[in-house]
């Protein structure tokens, strides 16, 4: 049970509403991706994360990423979501964006954090993706599942 997201609305790349509990149920790894279209270092990280995510999905790995966008316009959020992997996002203007920036202590973006389904922070995972995501995606995922399971 993805408690943190149960009954909470997320959106997909088409701006369709998705129930967070359904979308994250059974995922072994849940990650929050704090990012924004205006952020230059995010533009460098996003393609790496997209390739990593797509490699894992193709390998049948149970991972989901939720974008927590600091974009100031809804159009920017949606466009950035489209440019990323086929992951989900907290809708524009949702109070959870500010809440999560505080709760997970995100002074700067991009930040990529593994959490469990109760919402506890497990691991700051940006460096793993940057350093090993290209060549060792499945090994990185398997290590995460061992050390930082979502449930
Ligand atoms: C996205 O979906 C929301 C909620 O359904 C809607 O209010 C908004 O206008 C949509 N935005 C775009 C750009 O389609």
PDB file of C-alpha atoms and ligand atoms in Angstrom:
ATOM      1  CA  UNK A   1       0.000   0.000   0.000  1.00  0.00           C
ATOM      2  CA  UNK A   2       1.449   3.280  -1.077  1.00  0.00           C
ATOM      3  CA  UNK A   3       0.216   5.156   1.982  1.00  0.00           C
ATOM      4  CA  UNK A   4       1.779   8.491   1.181  1.00  0.00           C
ATOM      5  CA  UNK A   5      -0.004   8.656  -2.156  1.00  0.00           C
ATOM      6  CA  UNK A   6      -3.154   6.647  -1.451  1.00  0.00           C
ATOM      7  CA  UNK A   7      -6.167   8.514  -2.754  1.00  0.00           C
ATOM      8  CA  UNK A   8      -3.980  11.412  -3.890  1.00  0.00           C
ATOM      9  CA  UNK A   9      -4.046  12.716  -7.414  1.00  0.00           C
ATOM     10  CA  UNK A  10      -1.019  12.513  -9.666  1.00  0.00           C
ATOM     11  CA  UNK A  11      -0.847  13.274 -13.379  1.00  0.00           C
ATOM     12  CA  UNK A  12       0.788  11.502 -16.286  1.00  0.00           C
ATOM     13  CA  UNK A  13       2.447  12.903 -19.425  1.00  0.00           C
ATOM     14  CA  UNK A  14      -0.945  13.535 -20.994  1.00  0.00           C
ATOM     15  CA  UNK A  15      -2.140  15.548 -17.995  1.00  0.00           C
ATOM     16  CA  UNK A  16      -4.518  12.735 -17.098  1.00  0.00           C
ATOM     17  CA  UNK A  17      -5.320  12.152 -13.439  1.00  0.00           C
ATOM     18  CA  UNK A  18      -3.971   8.999 -11.908  1.00  0.00           C
ATOM     19  CA  UNK A  19      -4.619   7.728  -8.386  1.00  0.00           C
ATOM     20  CA  UNK A  20      -1.289   7.745  -6.576  1.00  0.00           C
ATOM     21  CA  UNK A  21      -2.106   4.666  -4.532  1.00  0.00           C
ATOM     22  CA  UNK A  22      -2.878   2.636  -7.661  1.00  0.00           C
ATOM     23  CA  UNK A  23       0.122   3.949  -9.561  1.00  0.00           C
ATOM     24  CA  UNK A  24       2.637   3.161  -6.838  1.00  0.00           C
ATOM     25  CA  UNK A  25       1.205  -0.085  -5.510  1.00  0.00           C
ATOM     26  CA  UNK A  26       3.730  -2.915  -5.711  1.00  0.00           C
ATOM     27  CA  UNK A  27       6.610  -0.660  -6.722  1.00  0.00           C
ATOM     28  CA  UNK A  28       9.854  -1.757  -5.104  1.00  0.00           C
ATOM     29  CA  UNK A  29      11.456   1.630  -5.579  1.00  0.00           C
ATOM     30  CA  UNK A  30       9.663   4.962  -5.319  1.00  0.00           C
ATOM     31  CA  UNK A  31      11.608   8.113  -6.094  1.00  0.00           C
ATOM     32  CA  UNK A  32      10.799  11.795  -5.966  1.00  0.00           C
ATOM     33  CA  UNK A  33      12.435  13.892  -8.653  1.00  0.00           C
ATOM     34  CA  UNK A  34      12.679  17.561  -7.698  1.00  0.00           C
ATOM     35  CA  UNK A  35      13.273  19.530 -10.855  1.00  0.00           C
ATOM     36  CA  UNK A  36      12.127  22.339 -13.143  1.00  0.00           C
ATOM     37  CA  UNK A  37      12.357  23.355 -16.750  1.00  0.00           C
ATOM     38  CA  UNK A  38      14.239  26.600 -15.966  1.00  0.00           C
ATOM     39  CA  UNK A  39      17.002  24.788 -14.111  1.00  0.00           C
ATOM     40  CA  UNK A  40      20.144  24.191 -16.171  1.00  0.00           C
ATOM     41  CA  UNK A  41      21.635  21.386 -14.112  1.00  0.00           C
ATOM     42  CA  UNK A  42      18.238  19.654 -14.213  1.00  0.00           C
ATOM     43  CA  UNK A  43      18.419  19.734 -18.014  1.00  0.00           C
ATOM     44  CA  UNK A  44      21.672  17.790 -17.752  1.00  0.00           C
ATOM     45  CA  UNK A  45      20.349  15.274 -15.264  1.00  0.00           C
ATOM     46  CA  UNK A  46      16.924  14.591 -16.800  1.00  0.00           C
ATOM     47  CA  UNK A  47      18.179  12.714 -19.911  1.00  0.00           C
ATOM     48  CA  UNK A  48      20.344  10.521 -17.680  1.00  0.00           C
ATOM     49  CA  UNK A  49      17.407   9.754 -15.449  1.00  0.00           C
ATOM     50  CA  UNK A  50      15.159   9.130 -18.450  1.00  0.00           C
ATOM     51  CA  UNK A  51      17.573   6.594 -19.931  1.00  0.00           C
ATOM     52  CA  UNK A  52      18.037   4.935 -16.526  1.00  0.00           C
ATOM     53  CA  UNK A  53      14.269   4.735 -15.978  1.00  0.00           C
ATOM     54  CA  UNK A  54      13.591   3.380 -19.457  1.00  0.00           C
ATOM     55  CA  UNK A  55      16.318   0.738 -19.089  1.00  0.00           C
ATOM     56  CA  UNK A  56      14.748  -0.430 -15.831  1.00  0.00           C
ATOM     57  CA  UNK A  57      11.209  -0.433 -17.218  1.00  0.00           C
ATOM     58  CA  UNK A  58      12.377  -2.443 -20.235  1.00  0.00           C
ATOM     59  CA  UNK A  59      13.962  -4.920 -17.808  1.00  0.00           C
ATOM     60  CA  UNK A  60      10.622  -5.254 -15.992  1.00  0.00           C
ATOM     61  CA  UNK A  61      11.814  -3.549 -12.800  1.00  0.00           C
ATOM     62  CA  UNK A  62       9.202  -2.116 -10.442  1.00  0.00           C
ATOM     63  CA  UNK A  63      10.242   1.512 -10.142  1.00  0.00           C
ATOM     64  CA  UNK A  64       8.206   4.681 -10.243  1.00  0.00           C
ATOM     65  CA  UNK A  65       9.320   8.280 -10.302  1.00  0.00           C
ATOM     66  CA  UNK A  66       7.173  11.205  -9.218  1.00  0.00           C
ATOM     67  CA  UNK A  67       8.203  14.630 -10.476  1.00  0.00           C
ATOM     68  CA  UNK A  68       7.953  17.413  -7.919  1.00  0.00           C
ATOM     69  CA  UNK A  69       8.205  20.419 -10.175  1.00  0.00           C
ATOM     70  CA  UNK A  70       9.262  23.897  -9.153  1.00  0.00           C
ATOM     71  CA  UNK A  71       8.021  25.318 -12.431  1.00  0.00           C
ATOM     72  CA  UNK A  72       6.068  28.542 -12.103  1.00  0.00           C
ATOM     73  CA  UNK A  73       3.658  27.874 -14.962  1.00  0.00           C
ATOM     74  CA  UNK A  74       1.538  24.816 -15.529  1.00  0.00           C
ATOM     75  CA  UNK A  75       2.549  24.711 -19.211  1.00  0.00           C
ATOM     76  CA  UNK A  76       6.209  24.463 -18.184  1.00  0.00           C
ATOM     77  CA  UNK A  77       5.506  21.628 -15.788  1.00  0.00           C
ATOM     78  CA  UNK A  78       3.595  19.688 -18.426  1.00  0.00           C
ATOM     79  CA  UNK A  79       6.195  20.308 -21.097  1.00  0.00           C
ATOM     80  CA  UNK A  80       8.982  19.195 -18.790  1.00  0.00           C
ATOM     81  CA  UNK A  81       7.019  16.106 -17.846  1.00  0.00           C
ATOM     82  CA  UNK A  82       6.685  15.289 -21.548  1.00  0.00           C
ATOM     83  CA  UNK A  83      10.419  15.640 -22.065  1.00  0.00           C
ATOM     84  CA  UNK A  84      11.191  13.265 -19.244  1.00  0.00           C
ATOM     85  CA  UNK A  85      10.572   9.563 -18.905  1.00  0.00           C
ATOM     86  CA  UNK A  86       7.022   8.261 -18.807  1.00  0.00           C
ATOM     87  CA  UNK A  87       6.793   9.041 -15.114  1.00  0.00           C
ATOM     88  CA  UNK A  88       4.196  10.848 -13.020  1.00  0.00           C
ATOM     89  CA  UNK A  89       4.002  14.265 -11.418  1.00  0.00           C
ATOM     90  CA  UNK A  90       2.336  16.072  -8.586  1.00  0.00           C
ATOM     91  CA  UNK A  91      -0.144  18.428 -10.296  1.00  0.00           C
ATOM     92  CA  UNK A  92       0.718  22.102 -10.720  1.00  0.00           C
ATOM     93  CA  UNK A  93      -0.217  24.273  -7.749  1.00  0.00           C
ATOM     94  CA  UNK A  94      -0.680  21.333  -5.390  1.00  0.00           C
ATOM     95  CA  UNK A  95       0.264  22.104  -1.758  1.00  0.00           C
ATOM     96  CA  UNK A  96       2.302  18.918  -1.611  1.00  0.00           C
ATOM     97  CA  UNK A  97       5.016  20.535  -3.728  1.00  0.00           C
ATOM     98  CA  UNK A  98       5.952  23.060  -1.027  1.00  0.00           C
ATOM     99  CA  UNK A  99       5.360  20.473   1.676  1.00  0.00           C
ATOM    100  CA  UNK A 100       7.763  17.972   0.094  1.00  0.00           C
ATOM    101  CA  UNK A 101      10.438  20.585  -0.604  1.00  0.00           C
ATOM    102  CA  UNK A 102      10.484  21.217   3.140  1.00  0.00           C
ATOM    103  CA  UNK A 103       9.955  17.679   4.347  1.00  0.00           C
ATOM    104  CA  UNK A 104      12.708  16.177   2.199  1.00  0.00           C
ATOM    105  CA  UNK A 105      15.034  19.153   2.651  1.00  0.00           C
ATOM    106  CA  UNK A 106      15.611  20.197  -0.918  1.00  0.00           C
ATOM    107  CA  UNK A 107      17.525  23.488  -0.978  1.00  0.00           C
ATOM    108  CA  UNK A 108      18.648  23.036  -4.585  1.00  0.00           C
ATOM    109  CA  UNK A 109      17.473  21.115  -7.610  1.00  0.00           C
ATOM    110  CA  UNK A 110      17.845  18.687  -9.213  1.00  0.00           C
ATOM    111  CA  UNK A 111      17.373  16.289  -6.321  1.00  0.00           C
ATOM    112  CA  UNK A 112      16.447  12.638  -6.635  1.00  0.00           C
ATOM    113  CA  UNK A 113      15.346  10.905  -3.460  1.00  0.00           C
ATOM    114  CA  UNK A 114      14.187   7.406  -2.677  1.00  0.00           C
ATOM    115  CA  UNK A 115      11.337   7.203  -0.195  1.00  0.00           C
ATOM    116  CA  UNK A 116       9.262   4.380   1.224  1.00  0.00           C
ATOM    117  CA  UNK A 117       5.520   4.159   0.907  1.00  0.00           C
ATOM    118  CA  UNK A 118       5.054   5.738   4.319  1.00  0.00           C
ATOM    119  CA  UNK A 119       6.948   8.757   3.006  1.00  0.00           C
ATOM    120  CA  UNK A 120      10.194   8.308   4.944  1.00  0.00           C
ATOM    121  CA  UNK A 121      13.342   9.473   3.201  1.00  0.00           C
ATOM    122  CA  UNK A 122      15.604   6.481   2.469  1.00  0.00           C
ATOM    123  CA  UNK A 123      18.387   7.656   0.218  1.00  0.00           C
ATOM    124  CA  UNK A 124      19.679  10.562  -1.797  1.00  0.00           C
ATOM    125  CA  UNK A 125      20.128   8.796  -5.107  1.00  0.00           C
ATOM    126  CA  UNK A 126      21.168  11.435  -7.619  1.00  0.00           C
ATOM    127  CA  UNK A 127      24.866  10.455  -7.630  1.00  0.00           C
ATOM    128  CA  UNK A 128      24.030   6.773  -8.206  1.00  0.00           C
ATOM    129  CA  UNK A 129      22.138   7.691 -11.365  1.00  0.00           C
ATOM    130  CA  UNK A 130      24.773  10.152 -12.572  1.00  0.00           C
ATOM    131  CA  UNK A 131      27.724   7.882 -11.926  1.00  0.00           C
ATOM    132  CA  UNK A 132      26.399   4.390 -12.603  1.00  0.00           C
ATOM    133  CA  UNK A 133      22.995   4.790 -14.227  1.00  0.00           C
ATOM    134  CA  UNK A 134      24.272   4.460 -17.759  1.00  0.00           C
ATOM    135  CA  UNK A 135      26.169   1.193 -17.551  1.00  0.00           C
ATOM    136  CA  UNK A 136      24.834  -0.480 -14.420  1.00  0.00           C
ATOM    137  CA  UNK A 137      21.160   0.470 -14.223  1.00  0.00           C
ATOM    138  CA  UNK A 138      19.890  -2.957 -13.193  1.00  0.00           C
ATOM    139  CA  UNK A 139      22.676  -3.484 -10.641  1.00  0.00           C
ATOM    140  CA  UNK A 140      21.944  -0.066  -9.117  1.00  0.00           C
ATOM    141  CA  UNK A 141      18.250  -0.909  -8.907  1.00  0.00           C
ATOM    142  CA  UNK A 142      18.900  -4.299  -7.290  1.00  0.00           C
ATOM    143  CA  UNK A 143      21.189  -2.709  -4.698  1.00  0.00           C
ATOM    144  CA  UNK A 144      18.549  -0.110  -3.912  1.00  0.00           C
ATOM    145  CA  UNK A 145      15.901  -2.792  -3.431  1.00  0.00           C
ATOM    146  CA  UNK A 146      18.158  -4.568  -0.986  1.00  0.00           C
ATOM    147  CA  UNK A 147      19.104  -1.468   0.990  1.00  0.00           C
ATOM    148  CA  UNK A 148      16.170   0.902   0.501  1.00  0.00           C
ATOM    149  CA  UNK A 149      12.983  -1.042  -0.206  1.00  0.00           C
ATOM    150  CA  UNK A 150       9.859   1.098  -0.589  1.00  0.00           C
ATOM    151  CA  UNK A 151       7.778  -1.319   1.474  1.00  0.00           C
TER     152      UNK A 151
HETATM  153  C1  LIG B   1      -4.513  19.736 -16.932  1.00  0.00           C
HETATM  154  O1  LIG B   1      -5.522  19.126 -16.161  1.00  0.00           O
HETATM  155  C2  LIG B   1      -6.123  20.002 -15.207  1.00  0.00           C
HETATM  156  C3  LIG B   1      -7.057  19.195 -14.324  1.00  0.00           C
HETATM  157  O2  LIG B   1      -7.835  18.304 -15.052  1.00  0.00           O
HETATM  158  C4  LIG B   1      -6.820  21.140 -15.915  1.00  0.00           C
HETATM  159  O3  LIG B   1      -7.388  22.022 -14.977  1.00  0.00           O
HETATM  160  C5  LIG B   1      -5.796  21.881 -16.752  1.00  0.00           C
HETATM  161  O4  LIG B   1      -6.414  22.902 -17.496  1.00  0.00           O
HETATM  162  C6  LIG B   1      -5.064  20.938 -17.703  1.00  0.00           C
HETATM  163  N1  LIG B   1      -4.005  21.696 -18.325  1.00  0.00           N
HETATM  164  C7  LIG B   1      -3.727  21.632 -19.613  1.00  0.00           C
HETATM  165  C8  LIG B   1      -2.644  22.532 -20.089  1.00  0.00           C
HETATM  166  O5  LIG B   1      -4.304  20.861 -20.379  1.00  0.00           O
END
